[in-house]
C-alpha positions as CSV (number, residue, x, y, z in Angstrom):
1,M,-38.4,171.1,-13.6
2,L,-40.0,169.0,-10.8
3,S,-43.5,170.1,-11.7
4,V,-42.9,169.2,-15.3
5,I,-41.8,165.7,-14.4
6,M,-44.7,165.0,-12.0
7,D,-47.2,166.4,-14.5
8,A,-45.8,164.2,-17.3
9,I,-46.3,161.0,-15.4
10,P,-49.5,159.3,-16.8
11,N,-52.6,158.6,-14.8
12,P,-52.9,154.8,-14.2
13,Y,-56.1,153.8,-14.7
14,T,-56.9,119.0,-7.8
15,Y,-55.2,117.4,-7.7
16,T,-54.3,115.5,-4.4
17,N,-50.8,116.3,-3.2
18,F,-49.6,113.5,-1.0
19,A,-46.8,115.5,0.7
20,F,-49.1,118.1,2.0
21,F,-51.8,115.6,2.7
22,F,-49.4,113.8,5.0
23,H,-48.5,117.0,6.8
24,F,-52.2,117.6,7.4
25,L,-52.6,114.1,8.9
26,L,-49.8,114.7,11.3
27,F,-51.3,118.0,12.3
28,F,-54.9,116.6,12.5
29,F,-54.3,113.4,14.4
30,S,-52.1,115.0,17.1
31,S,-55.2,115.8,19.2
32,Y,-56.8,112.3,19.1
33,P,-56.1,109.0,21.0
34,V,-53.6,106.6,19.5
35,S,-56.2,104.0,18.7
36,D,-58.2,106.5,16.7
37,L,-55.1,107.8,15.1
38,Q,-54.0,104.3,13.9
39,E,-57.3,103.5,12.4
40,E,-57.8,106.9,10.9
41,G,-54.3,107.0,9.5
42,K,-54.8,103.6,7.8
43,N,-58.1,104.6,6.2
44,A,-57.1,108.1,5.2
45,I,-53.7,107.4,3.8
46,N,-54.7,104.2,1.9
47,A,-58.0,105.5,0.5
48,P,-56.7,108.2,-1.9
49,M,-54.0,105.8,-3.2
50,N,-56.5,103.0,-3.8
51,P,-59.8,104.6,-4.4
52,S,-61.2,101.7,-6.5
53,T,-60.3,99.0,-3.9
54,V,-61.1,100.5,-0.6
55,D,-64.7,101.3,0.4
56,I,-64.6,104.4,2.6
57,H,-67.6,105.4,4.6
58,P,-68.2,108.8,6.3
59,E,-67.9,107.2,9.7
60,D,-64.5,105.9,8.9
61,T,-62.9,109.3,9.1
62,L,-63.1,112.2,11.5
63,L,-64.4,114.6,8.8
64,E,-68.0,114.5,7.9
65,E,-69.0,114.3,4.2
66,N,-68.4,117.7,2.5
67,E,-66.7,119.0,5.6
68,E,-63.3,120.6,5.2
69,R,-60.4,121.6,7.4
70,T,-57.6,124.0,6.6
71,M,-54.0,124.4,7.7
72,I,-51.1,126.7,6.7
73,D,-48.5,125.1,4.4
74,P,-45.5,124.5,6.7
75,N,-43.3,126.2,4.1
76,S,-45.3,129.4,4.4
77,K,-44.8,129.5,8.1
78,E,-41.1,129.8,7.5
79,D,-41.5,132.8,5.2
80,P,-39.6,135.8,6.8
81,K,-42.4,138.2,5.9
82,F,-45.0,135.9,7.5
83,K,-42.9,135.7,10.7
84,E,-42.4,139.4,10.7
85,L,-46.2,140.0,10.4
86,I,-46.8,137.8,13.5
87,K,-44.0,139.4,15.5
88,V,-45.2,143.0,14.7
89,L,-48.8,142.1,15.7
90,I,-47.7,140.4,18.9
91,D,-45.5,143.3,19.9
92,W,-48.3,145.8,19.1
93,I,-50.8,143.9,21.3
94,N,-48.4,143.6,24.2
95,D,-47.6,147.4,23.9
96,V,-51.3,148.3,23.9
97,L,-52.0,146.0,26.9
98,V,-48.9,146.7,28.9
99,E,-51.0,148.3,31.7
100,E,-53.2,145.3,31.8
101,R,-50.1,143.1,32.5
102,I,-51.1,140.9,29.6
103,I,-48.3,139.2,27.6
104,V,-49.2,137.5,24.4
105,K,-46.8,134.9,23.1
106,Q,-48.8,132.8,20.6
107,L,-51.7,134.4,18.7
108,E,-53.7,131.1,18.4
109,E,-53.3,130.1,22.0
110,D,-53.8,133.5,23.6
111,L,-56.6,135.0,21.6
112,Y,-59.0,132.2,20.9
113,D,-61.1,132.5,24.1
114,G,-61.9,136.2,23.6
115,Q,-60.3,137.4,26.8
116,V,-57.3,139.2,25.2
117,L,-59.4,140.4,22.2
118,Q,-61.9,142.0,24.7
119,K,-59.1,143.9,26.5
120,L,-57.5,144.9,23.2
121,L,-60.8,146.3,21.8
122,E,-61.7,148.1,25.0
123,K,-58.3,149.8,25.1
124,L,-58.3,150.7,21.4
125,A,-61.9,151.9,21.2
126,D,-61.9,153.4,24.7
127,R,-65.2,151.6,25.6
128,K,-66.3,148.9,28.1
129,L,-67.9,145.7,26.7
130,N,-70.7,144.1,28.7
131,V,-69.1,140.6,29.0
132,A,-68.0,138.3,31.8
133,E,-64.4,138.9,32.8
134,V,-63.5,135.2,33.1
135,T,-65.1,132.4,31.2
136,Q,-63.9,128.8,31.4
137,S,-66.5,126.9,29.5
138,E,-66.6,126.6,25.7
139,I,-70.1,128.1,25.6
140,G,-69.0,131.0,27.8
141,Q,-66.0,131.7,25.7
142,K,-68.0,131.7,22.5
143,Q,-70.6,134.0,24.0
144,K,-67.8,136.4,24.9
145,L,-66.3,136.1,21.4
146,Q,-69.7,136.8,19.8
147,T,-70.0,140.0,21.8
148,V,-66.5,141.1,21.1
149,L,-66.7,140.4,17.4
150,E,-70.1,142.1,17.0
151,A,-68.5,145.2,18.5
152,V,-65.6,144.8,16.0
153,H,-68.0,144.4,13.1
154,D,-69.9,147.5,14.1
155,L,-66.7,149.5,13.8
156,L,-65.3,147.9,10.6
157,R,-68.3,147.3,8.3
158,P,-69.1,151.0,7.8
159,H,-65.5,151.5,6.5
160,G,-65.8,148.7,3.9
161,W,-63.8,146.0,5.6
162,T,-64.5,142.5,4.4
163,I,-65.1,140.2,7.4
164,K,-62.9,137.1,7.0
165,W,-63.4,135.6,10.5
166,N,-66.2,134.4,12.7
167,V,-66.7,133.0,16.2
168,D,-66.0,129.4,15.2
169,S,-62.8,130.2,13.3
170,I,-61.3,132.3,16.1
171,H,-62.3,129.9,18.8
172,G,-61.0,127.1,16.6
173,K,-57.5,128.7,16.7
174,N,-57.5,129.4,13.0
175,L,-54.4,131.5,12.6
176,I,-55.4,132.9,9.2
177,S,-58.7,134.2,10.6
178,I,-56.9,135.7,13.7
179,L,-54.4,137.5,11.5
180,H,-57.1,138.9,9.2
181,L,-58.9,140.3,12.3
182,L,-55.7,141.8,13.9
183,V,-54.6,143.4,10.6
184,A,-58.0,145.0,10.2
185,L,-57.9,146.3,13.8
186,A,-54.4,147.6,13.4
187,M,-55.3,149.5,10.2
188,H,-58.7,150.8,11.5
189,F,-57.1,152.2,14.7
190,R,-54.0,153.5,12.9
191,A,-51.6,151.5,15.0
192,P,-48.2,153.1,15.2
193,I,-46.6,150.1,13.5
194,R,-45.4,149.2,10.0
195,L,-47.0,145.9,8.8
196,P,-45.0,144.1,6.1
197,E,-46.7,144.5,2.8
198,H,-47.8,141.8,0.3
199,V,-47.8,138.9,2.8
200,S,-49.5,135.8,1.4
201,V,-49.5,132.2,2.6
202,Q,-50.3,128.9,1.0
203,V,-53.2,127.2,2.7
204,V,-53.9,123.5,2.5
205,V,-57.6,122.7,2.3
206,V,-58.7,119.1,3.1
207,R,-62.2,118.1,2.1
208,K,-64.1,114.9,2.4
209,R,-65.9,114.0,-0.9
210,E,-67.6,110.6,-1.3
211,G,-65.7,109.2,1.6
212,L,-62.3,110.3,0.4
213,L,-60.1,113.1,1.7
214,Q,-58.9,115.4,-1.0
215,T,-56.5,118.3,-0.7
216,T,-56.2,121.6,-2.6
217,H,-53.9,124.5,-2.2
218,V,-55.0,128.1,-2.2
219,S,-53.1,131.4,-1.7
220,E,-54.4,133.6,1.0
221,E,-53.5,137.3,1.0
222,L,-53.0,138.7,4.5
223,T,-51.7,142.2,3.7
224,T,-51.5,144.3,0.5
225,T,-50.0,147.8,0.7
226,T,-50.5,150.1,3.7
227,E,-52.4,152.5,1.5
228,M,-54.8,149.9,0.2
229,M,-55.4,148.5,3.6
230,M,-56.1,152.0,4.9
231,G,-58.7,152.4,2.2
232,R,-56.8,154.9,0.1
233,F,-57.5,153.3,-3.3
234,E,-56.9,156.5,-5.3
235,R,-53.5,156.3,-7.0
236,D,-51.5,159.5,-7.6
237,A,-48.4,160.5,-9.5
238,F,-46.1,159.1,-6.9
239,D,-47.6,155.6,-7.2
240,T,-47.0,155.8,-10.9
241,L,-43.5,157.2,-10.4
242,F,-42.5,154.3,-8.1
243,D,-44.1,151.7,-10.3
244,H,-43.3,152.8,-13.8
245,A,-40.7,155.5,-13.8
246,P,-38.2,154.7,-11.0
247,D,-35.4,156.3,-13.1
248,K,-37.1,159.7,-12.5
249,L,-37.1,159.2,-8.8
250,S,-33.5,160.6,-8.2
251,V,-34.5,163.7,-10.2
252,V,-37.5,164.3,-8.0
253,K,-35.5,163.7,-4.8
254,K,-32.8,166.1,-5.9
255,S,-35.3,168.8,-6.7
256,L,-37.0,168.5,-3.3
257,I,-33.7,168.5,-1.5
258,T,-32.8,171.7,-3.3
259,F,-36.1,173.2,-2.3
260,V,-36.0,172.3,1.4
261,N,-32.3,173.3,1.8
262,K,-33.0,176.7,0.3
263,H,-35.0,177.4,3.4
264,L,-33.3,175.2,6.1
265,N,-30.0,176.7,5.2
266,K,-31.2,179.9,6.9
267,L,-30.9,178.0,10.2
268,N,-27.6,176.5,9.1
269,L,-29.3,173.1,8.6
270,E,-28.9,170.9,5.5
271,V,-30.7,167.8,4.2
272,T,-29.0,165.1,2.2
273,E,-31.4,162.1,2.9
274,L,-35.1,162.9,2.6
275,E,-36.5,159.7,4.2
276,T,-34.2,159.7,7.2
277,Q,-33.8,163.4,8.1
278,F,-37.5,164.2,8.1
279,A,-38.5,161.0,10.0
280,D,-38.4,162.6,13.5
281,G,-40.5,165.6,12.4
282,V,-38.1,168.3,13.6
283,Y,-37.1,169.5,10.2
284,L,-40.7,169.4,9.1
285,V,-41.8,171.7,11.9
286,L,-38.9,174.1,11.4
287,L,-39.5,174.1,7.6
288,M,-43.2,175.1,8.1
289,G,-42.1,178.0,10.4
290,L,-39.7,179.2,7.7
291,L,-42.1,178.9,4.9
292,E,-44.9,180.7,6.8
293,D,-42.4,183.2,8.3
294,Y,-43.1,182.6,12.0
295,F,-41.2,181.2,15.0
296,V,-42.5,177.9,16.3
297,P,-42.3,177.8,20.2
298,L,-40.0,175.0,21.3
299,H,-42.5,173.8,23.9
300,N,-44.8,172.7,21.1
301,F,-42.6,169.9,19.8
302,Y,-39.6,167.8,20.8
303,L,-36.4,169.3,19.5
304,T,-34.5,166.1,20.2
305,P,-37.1,163.3,20.2
306,E,-36.1,160.0,21.6
307,S,-39.1,157.8,21.4
308,F,-41.4,156.7,18.5
309,D,-44.3,158.5,20.1
310,Q,-42.3,161.8,20.4
311,K,-41.4,161.6,16.7
312,V,-45.1,160.9,15.7
313,H,-46.1,163.9,17.8
314,N,-43.7,166.1,15.9
315,V,-44.8,164.9,12.5
316,S,-48.5,165.2,13.5
317,F,-47.8,168.8,14.7
318,A,-46.2,169.6,11.4
319,F,-49.2,168.3,9.6
320,E,-51.4,170.6,11.7
321,L,-49.2,173.6,10.8
322,M,-49.6,172.6,7.1
323,Q,-53.4,172.6,7.4
324,D,-53.3,175.9,9.2
325,G,-51.3,177.2,6.2
326,G,-54.1,176.2,3.8
327,L,-52.9,172.8,2.7
328,K,-55.1,169.7,2.6
329,K,-54.6,167.0,5.2
330,P,-51.6,165.0,4.1
331,K,-52.4,161.6,2.5
332,A,-49.6,160.0,4.5
333,R,-49.9,159.0,8.1
334,P,-47.4,160.5,10.6
335,E,-46.4,156.9,11.5
336,D,-45.5,156.3,7.8
337,V,-43.1,159.2,7.8
338,V,-41.5,158.1,11.1
339,N,-41.2,154.6,9.8
340,L,-39.0,155.9,6.9
341,D,-41.6,155.4,4.2
342,L,-40.0,157.3,1.3
343,K,-43.2,157.6,-0.8
344,S,-45.1,159.1,2.1
345,T,-42.3,161.6,2.9
346,L,-42.1,162.6,-0.8
347,R,-45.8,163.2,-0.9
348,V,-45.6,165.6,2.1
349,L,-42.6,167.5,0.7
350,Y,-44.0,167.7,-2.8
351,N,-47.2,169.3,-1.4
352,L,-45.0,171.9,0.3
353,F,-43.0,172.4,-2.9
354,T,-46.2,173.0,-4.9
355,K,-47.4,175.8,-2.6
356,Y,-44.2,177.4,-1.5
357,K,-41.8,176.9,-4.5
358,N,-41.7,180.7,-5.2
359,V,-41.2,181.7,-1.5
360,E,-37.8,183.3,-1.0
């Protein structure tokens, strides 16, 4: 029944906005003296409202002609998914650098000079970069950033990553650029974290054209799906099932539960929830032993895992047993299964069902 259902699923082949302009002015003027702010504020605010009566020259504003500045729409900063993305990345960095006694609190303020990025890359890539440990000058900071980012690019470009950051944007504390960089690093190094999917922000772009400041809004995509960010662009039947036939999902789950319980019942074990009961990897390891008819030594896995790393170890070990049994390397990551990703868990179990459905 399950095979019939899965086989039947088809193969998927400017206008100036004054409100945001005003937000930008508040943000932009905060770093300049009051006298400059007063003059700049008068020129910049009055000019767009009276373009025919006020003669604006390039020297009258802090932006050069055709220069542009960007900022995140304040409303986007309040988006729960955006906040979650930042928190997940900060927690991940602090976890990686715990032995360095580095604590990141704000991405823009703590990463712009290259010091934390250097330590992060060295830890992730297990290599030492030839840079000065401490640099106070702007020139020294940018030189360090250049070296660090070149090393990052050498790692990412061969895997098709689009580079959406540079030395000036990182050193300029551009949060969008910093987030793009961190998301790419997290995905490349298979960080044991779950990034929120489909995170986008509205960005306000302010440009100077013919002496006037003009604003436009663009949507910037920070994350897509975990699979897309990992470079797995090939869709399968489960993608189609989730997207176009969710009504069939309960049938698939029921069939897989029947399959796994047929074997786990031999150990007086029973599964009722696929995504939660396989998340620690224990049932996956035991199931592989039952399907291949061998005893898995208890010292090879954690029978009662307590930490995230122990659960990832168990799932990874189960994946190794699957490959030893002749199955292809699972498309899912161990971290996805541990993080209760239902689609990943279903993929793993369906592969087992396909090969072992006739095993008694």
